[in-house]
Amino acid sequence: MSEVVTMGEAMAVFAATDLDQPLWSANHFDKYLAGAEVNVATGVARLGHSVEYITQLGMDPIGKFIQYQLENNNIGTEYVNFSDEYQTGLMFKQRVSVGNPETANYRKNSAASHFNDKNIDKIDFHDTKIIHLTGIFPALSETTRLATERLFAMGKNSKKITTIFDTNLRPALWHYKQEMIETVNDFAHQAKIVLPGIHEGEILVGSSNPEQIADFYLTNSDITEAVVVKLGSDGAFVKEKNGNKLLVPGYKVDTIIDTVGAGDGFAVGLITGILEQLSLADSVRRGNAIGSLAVQSAGDNDGYPNADELMDYIAQRSIN
């Protein structure tokens, strides 16, 4: 089994190449592998670590494309299931020169949303060190929510596994805002490390103060050991259960091409830093570096580096 286990819905994203055109009028698209958790899996594998990805795909061309991309990126597929009844989800994404792109999702009733939670019981966690989960997969259906619960239980029952939860809000996937807030916070309280974004904290906690966001999760859980609040270009605020706290500055970039995948890139840096026994501060610093690389590339995970590229990037920025 792999060092890292993550679970989510993988999709194909058709990314427009026509700059600043609304999706309805764009005519040219490139096809990429997409999905927050698969972005993380891609980045972890690219840095030389083993990772297993759990999902369900349709027996259709998009599902076959995703399977090929997973295997081509050295991501474990032992627990990828296939459905001949439901289709694989996909999305379209605008290309913009400024701001966040318009997206259109076609994932309702997808194969992933019908993932059977009992499949979690088949997984071998013998070598697993980190379980990474987000607030996206439990939003898809009751069974994906139960699967997330089961995977969290595996982490809670093992002293050697660190559970990392990225809140990763997708309001469009939830029936009600309050349901989203309560469910995502409940899962956050089951994680040893919680990764909310500053704007997500405003929704989930009702505060834009990073320390207040961190305190909410630290004081309401006996499991949570550290909270890392992502601040975008300003870096990240870290607070631990023992009261230690620090602000880790971000990496400034000259040109932002696409912000999608930056938060997932941050998770890649944190996860791999922990695997390599870096300090929490250095792991967060690595996360900031990969997040800054991500926004300089058009694809969701195209900007994620290999080990040599990451080392060179950090060294160059240190010199500057």
Coordinates of C-alpha atoms in Angstrom, one line a residue:
M1 CA 0.0 0.0 0.0
S2 CA 1.0 3.6 -0.5
E3 CA 2.3 6.3 1.9
V4 CA -0.7 8.5 1.0
V5 CA -4.3 7.6 0.5
T6 CA -6.8 10.1 -0.9
M7 CA -10.3 9.9 -2.2
G8 CA -12.4 12.0 -4.5
E9 CA -14.1 12.5 -7.8
A10 CA -11.8 12.7 -10.8
M11 CA -13.0 14.5 -13.9
A12 CA -11.9 15.6 -17.3
V13 CA -11.7 19.3 -17.6
F14 CA -12.0 20.9 -21.0
A15 CA -10.1 24.2 -20.5
A16 CA -10.7 26.9 -23.0
T17 CA -7.7 28.2 -24.9
D18 CA -9.6 31.3 -26.1
L19 CA -8.5 34.1 -23.7
D20 CA -11.2 36.1 -21.8
Q21 CA -14.0 34.5 -23.8
P22 CA -17.2 33.4 -21.9
L23 CA -17.6 29.6 -22.1
W24 CA -20.6 29.8 -24.4
S25 CA -18.6 31.5 -27.1
A26 CA -15.3 29.7 -26.7
N27 CA -14.5 27.3 -29.5
H28 CA -11.1 25.8 -28.6
F29 CA -10.4 23.6 -25.6
D30 CA -7.6 21.4 -24.2
K31 CA -8.4 18.3 -22.1
Y32 CA -6.9 17.8 -18.7
L33 CA -7.3 15.5 -15.7
A34 CA -9.0 17.4 -12.9
G35 CA -10.3 17.1 -9.3
A36 CA -8.9 18.5 -6.1
E37 CA -7.9 15.2 -4.6
V38 CA -6.4 13.9 -7.9
N39 CA -4.4 17.2 -8.1
V40 CA -3.0 16.3 -4.7
A41 CA -2.3 12.8 -5.8
T42 CA -0.5 14.0 -8.9
G43 CA 1.7 16.4 -7.0
V44 CA 2.6 13.9 -4.3
A45 CA 3.6 11.3 -7.0
R46 CA 5.6 13.9 -8.9
L47 CA 7.7 14.5 -5.8
G48 CA 8.6 10.8 -5.6
H49 CA 6.1 9.5 -3.0
S50 CA 3.6 6.7 -3.4
V51 CA -0.1 7.6 -3.4
E52 CA -3.3 5.6 -3.8
Y53 CA -6.4 7.2 -5.3
I54 CA -9.9 6.0 -4.4
T55 CA -12.8 6.8 -6.8
Q56 CA -15.4 5.4 -9.1
L57 CA -15.4 6.0 -12.9
G58 CA -17.8 5.3 -15.6
M59 CA -17.1 2.8 -18.4
D60 CA -17.0 5.6 -20.9
P61 CA -14.3 7.5 -22.9
I62 CA -13.8 10.1 -20.1
G63 CA -13.4 7.3 -17.5
K64 CA -10.8 5.6 -19.7
F65 CA -9.0 8.9 -20.2
I66 CA -8.8 9.4 -16.4
Q67 CA -7.6 5.8 -15.8
Y68 CA -4.8 6.4 -18.3
Q69 CA -3.8 9.7 -16.8
L70 CA -3.7 8.3 -13.3
E71 CA -1.5 5.4 -14.3
N72 CA 0.7 7.7 -16.5
N73 CA 1.2 9.9 -13.4
N74 CA 2.3 7.0 -11.2
I75 CA -0.9 7.2 -9.1
G76 CA -2.1 3.9 -7.6
T77 CA -5.4 2.7 -9.1
E78 CA -6.0 -0.5 -7.2
Y79 CA -9.1 0.9 -5.6
V80 CA -10.5 2.7 -8.6
N81 CA -13.9 1.1 -9.3
F82 CA -15.9 1.2 -12.6
S83 CA -19.6 1.5 -13.2
D84 CA -21.4 0.5 -16.4
E85 CA -24.5 2.3 -15.2
Y86 CA -23.3 5.8 -14.5
Q87 CA -21.1 8.2 -16.4
T88 CA -17.9 10.0 -15.4
G89 CA -18.2 13.6 -14.5
L90 CA -16.6 16.4 -16.5
M91 CA -16.3 20.2 -16.4
F92 CA -15.5 23.2 -18.7
K93 CA -13.3 26.0 -17.6
Q94 CA -12.8 29.5 -19.0
R95 CA -9.4 31.0 -19.6
V96 CA -9.0 34.4 -18.1
S97 CA -6.2 37.0 -17.8
V98 CA -7.5 38.4 -14.5
G99 CA -9.5 36.8 -11.7
N100 CA -11.2 33.4 -11.3
P101 CA -12.4 31.6 -14.4
E102 CA -16.0 30.7 -15.1
T103 CA -16.6 27.0 -14.8
A104 CA -19.5 24.6 -15.8
N105 CA -19.8 21.2 -14.1
Y106 CA -21.5 18.2 -15.5
R107 CA -21.2 15.8 -12.6
K108 CA -24.8 15.3 -11.2
N109 CA -25.6 11.6 -10.8
S110 CA -22.0 10.8 -11.8
A111 CA -20.3 7.4 -11.3
A112 CA -18.3 8.8 -8.4
S113 CA -21.4 10.0 -6.6
H114 CA -22.6 6.3 -6.5
F115 CA -19.3 5.1 -4.8
N116 CA -20.2 2.3 -2.4
D117 CA -18.9 3.2 1.1
K118 CA -18.3 -0.5 1.9
N119 CA -15.4 -0.4 -0.6
I120 CA -13.4 1.3 2.1
D121 CA -13.3 -1.9 4.1
K122 CA -11.3 -3.6 1.3
I123 CA -8.4 -1.1 1.5
D124 CA -5.0 -2.2 3.0
F125 CA -3.6 0.7 5.1
H126 CA -0.5 -1.2 6.3
D127 CA 2.0 1.3 4.9
T128 CA -0.2 4.4 4.9
K129 CA 1.2 7.5 6.7
I130 CA -1.3 10.2 5.6
I131 CA -5.0 10.1 4.7
H132 CA -5.9 13.2 2.7
L133 CA -9.6 14.2 2.4
T134 CA -11.6 17.3 1.4
G135 CA -15.0 18.7 1.8
I136 CA -15.9 18.0 -1.9
F137 CA -16.5 14.2 -1.9
P138 CA -19.0 14.1 1.0
A139 CA -21.0 16.8 -0.8
L140 CA -21.8 14.4 -3.7
S141 CA -24.2 11.9 -2.1
E142 CA -25.1 10.1 1.1
T143 CA -22.8 7.2 0.1
T144 CA -19.8 9.4 -0.5
R145 CA -20.4 11.0 2.9
L146 CA -20.5 7.6 4.5
A147 CA -17.3 6.7 2.7
T148 CA -15.6 9.8 4.0
E149 CA -16.7 8.8 7.5
R150 CA -15.3 5.3 7.1
L151 CA -12.0 6.6 5.8
F152 CA -11.7 9.1 8.7
A153 CA -12.4 6.2 11.1
M154 CA -9.4 4.3 9.7
G155 CA -7.2 7.3 10.5
K156 CA -8.6 7.9 13.9
N157 CA -8.0 4.2 14.8
S158 CA -4.4 4.3 13.8
K159 CA -1.6 6.2 15.8
K160 CA 0.7 6.1 12.7
I161 CA -1.7 7.8 10.3
T162 CA -2.0 11.6 10.0
T163 CA -5.4 12.7 8.7
I164 CA -5.4 15.9 6.8
F165 CA -8.7 17.7 5.8
D166 CA -8.9 20.5 3.3
T167 CA -12.3 22.2 3.8
N168 CA -12.4 23.0 0.0
L169 CA -16.0 24.4 -0.1
R170 CA -18.1 23.8 -3.2
P171 CA -21.5 25.5 -2.3
A172 CA -23.1 24.5 -5.7
L173 CA -22.8 20.8 -4.6
W174 CA -24.8 21.2 -1.4
H175 CA -28.6 21.5 -1.0
Y176 CA -28.3 24.1 1.8
K177 CA -25.6 26.3 3.0
Q178 CA -26.1 25.4 6.7
E179 CA -25.8 21.7 5.8
M180 CA -22.5 22.4 4.1
I181 CA -21.2 24.3 7.1
E182 CA -22.2 21.7 9.7
T183 CA -21.0 18.7 7.7
V184 CA -17.7 20.2 6.7
N185 CA -17.0 21.4 10.2
D186 CA -17.9 18.0 11.6
F187 CA -15.3 16.3 9.3
A188 CA -12.8 19.0 10.1
H189 CA -13.1 18.1 13.8
Q190 CA -12.1 14.5 12.9
A191 CA -8.8 15.5 11.3
K192 CA -5.4 15.9 12.9
I193 CA -4.5 18.8 10.6
V194 CA -7.2 21.1 9.1
L195 CA -6.6 23.3 6.0
P196 CA -9.2 26.1 5.6
G197 CA -8.8 29.0 3.3
I198 CA -9.2 32.5 4.8
H199 CA -12.4 33.1 2.8
E200 CA -13.8 29.7 3.7
G201 CA -13.2 30.5 7.3
E202 CA -15.5 33.5 6.9
I203 CA -18.3 31.0 5.9
L204 CA -17.5 28.1 8.2
V205 CA -16.5 30.1 11.3
G206 CA -17.9 33.5 10.8
S207 CA -14.5 35.2 11.1
S208 CA -11.8 36.5 8.7
N209 CA -9.3 36.5 11.5
P210 CA -6.9 33.6 10.9
E211 CA -6.2 33.0 14.6
Q212 CA -9.9 32.9 15.4
I213 CA -10.5 30.4 12.6
A214 CA -7.6 28.2 13.9
D215 CA -8.9 28.5 17.5
F216 CA -12.4 27.3 16.4
Y217 CA -11.1 24.0 15.2
L218 CA -8.5 23.5 17.9
T219 CA -10.9 24.1 20.8
N220 CA -13.8 22.1 19.4
S221 CA -11.9 18.9 18.7
D222 CA -9.8 16.5 20.8
I223 CA -8.3 15.2 17.6
T224 CA -7.1 18.3 15.8
E225 CA -3.5 19.0 16.5
A226 CA -2.8 21.9 14.0
V227 CA -4.7 24.3 11.8
V228 CA -3.1 25.9 8.7
V229 CA -5.2 28.9 7.4
K230 CA -4.3 29.5 3.7
L231 CA -4.0 33.3 3.0
G232 CA -3.4 33.2 -0.7
S233 CA -0.4 35.3 -1.8
D234 CA 0.2 36.3 1.8
G235 CA 1.2 32.8 2.7
A236 CA -0.4 30.8 5.6
F237 CA -1.1 31.2 9.3
V238 CA -0.3 28.2 11.5
K239 CA -1.4 27.4 15.0
E240 CA -0.9 24.2 17.0
K241 CA -2.7 22.7 19.9
N242 CA 0.1 23.6 22.2
G243 CA -0.3 27.3 21.4
N244 CA 2.6 27.6 19.0
K245 CA 1.7 29.9 16.1
L246 CA 3.5 31.6 13.2
L247 CA 2.9 33.3 9.9
V248 CA 4.7 31.7 7.0
P249 CA 5.1 34.3 4.1
G250 CA 4.0 33.4 0.6
Y251 CA 6.0 33.5 -2.6
K252 CA 5.3 36.5 -4.8
V253 CA 4.8 35.9 -8.5
D254 CA 4.9 38.3 -11.4
T255 CA 2.2 36.8 -13.5
I256 CA -0.9 34.8 -12.4
I257 CA -2.2 32.6 -15.2
D258 CA -4.7 30.4 -13.4
T259 CA -5.5 30.2 -9.7
V260 CA -7.2 26.8 -9.9
G261 CA -5.1 24.1 -8.2
A262 CA -3.1 26.5 -6.0
G263 CA -4.7 25.3 -2.8
D264 CA -4.2 21.6 -3.8
G265 CA -0.6 22.4 -4.6
F266 CA -0.3 23.8 -1.1
A267 CA -1.6 20.5 0.3
V268 CA 1.0 18.7 -1.8
G269 CA 3.8 20.7 -0.2
L270 CA 2.5 20.1 3.3
I271 CA 1.9 16.4 2.8
T272 CA 5.3 15.7 1.3
G273 CA 7.0 17.9 3.8
I274 CA 5.5 15.8 6.6
L275 CA 6.5 12.6 4.8
E276 CA 10.1 13.8 4.6
Q277 CA 10.0 14.8 8.3
L278 CA 10.4 18.5 7.8
S279 CA 9.1 20.8 10.5
L280 CA 5.5 22.0 10.2
A281 CA 6.8 25.5 9.4
D282 CA 9.1 24.2 6.6
S283 CA 6.3 21.9 5.3
V284 CA 4.0 24.9 5.1
R285 CA 6.7 26.9 3.4
R286 CA 7.0 24.2 0.8
G287 CA 3.2 24.3 0.4
N288 CA 3.5 28.1 -0.3
A289 CA 6.1 27.4 -2.9
I290 CA 4.1 24.8 -4.8
G291 CA 1.0 27.0 -4.6
S292 CA 2.9 29.9 -6.2
L293 CA 4.1 27.6 -9.0
A294 CA 0.6 26.4 -9.6
V295 CA -0.8 29.9 -10.4
Q296 CA 1.8 30.4 -13.0
S297 CA 0.5 27.5 -15.2
A298 CA -2.8 27.0 -17.1
G299 CA -3.6 23.4 -16.1
D300 CA -5.0 22.5 -12.7
N301 CA -1.8 20.6 -11.8
D302 CA 0.6 21.3 -14.7
G303 CA 2.7 23.7 -12.6
Y304 CA 3.4 21.2 -9.9
P305 CA 7.2 20.5 -9.7
N306 CA 9.3 17.4 -9.5
A307 CA 11.8 17.2 -6.6
D308 CA 14.7 18.9 -8.5
E309 CA 12.4 21.7 -9.9
L310 CA 11.1 22.4 -6.4
M311 CA 14.6 22.5 -4.9
D312 CA 15.8 24.9 -7.6
Y313 CA 12.7 27.1 -7.2
I314 CA 13.0 27.5 -3.5
A315 CA 16.8 28.0 -3.7
Q316 CA 16.4 30.7 -6.3
R317 CA 13.8 32.5 -4.3
S318 CA 16.0 32.3 -1.2
I319 CA 18.8 34.0 -3.2
N320 CA 16.5 36.7 -4.4

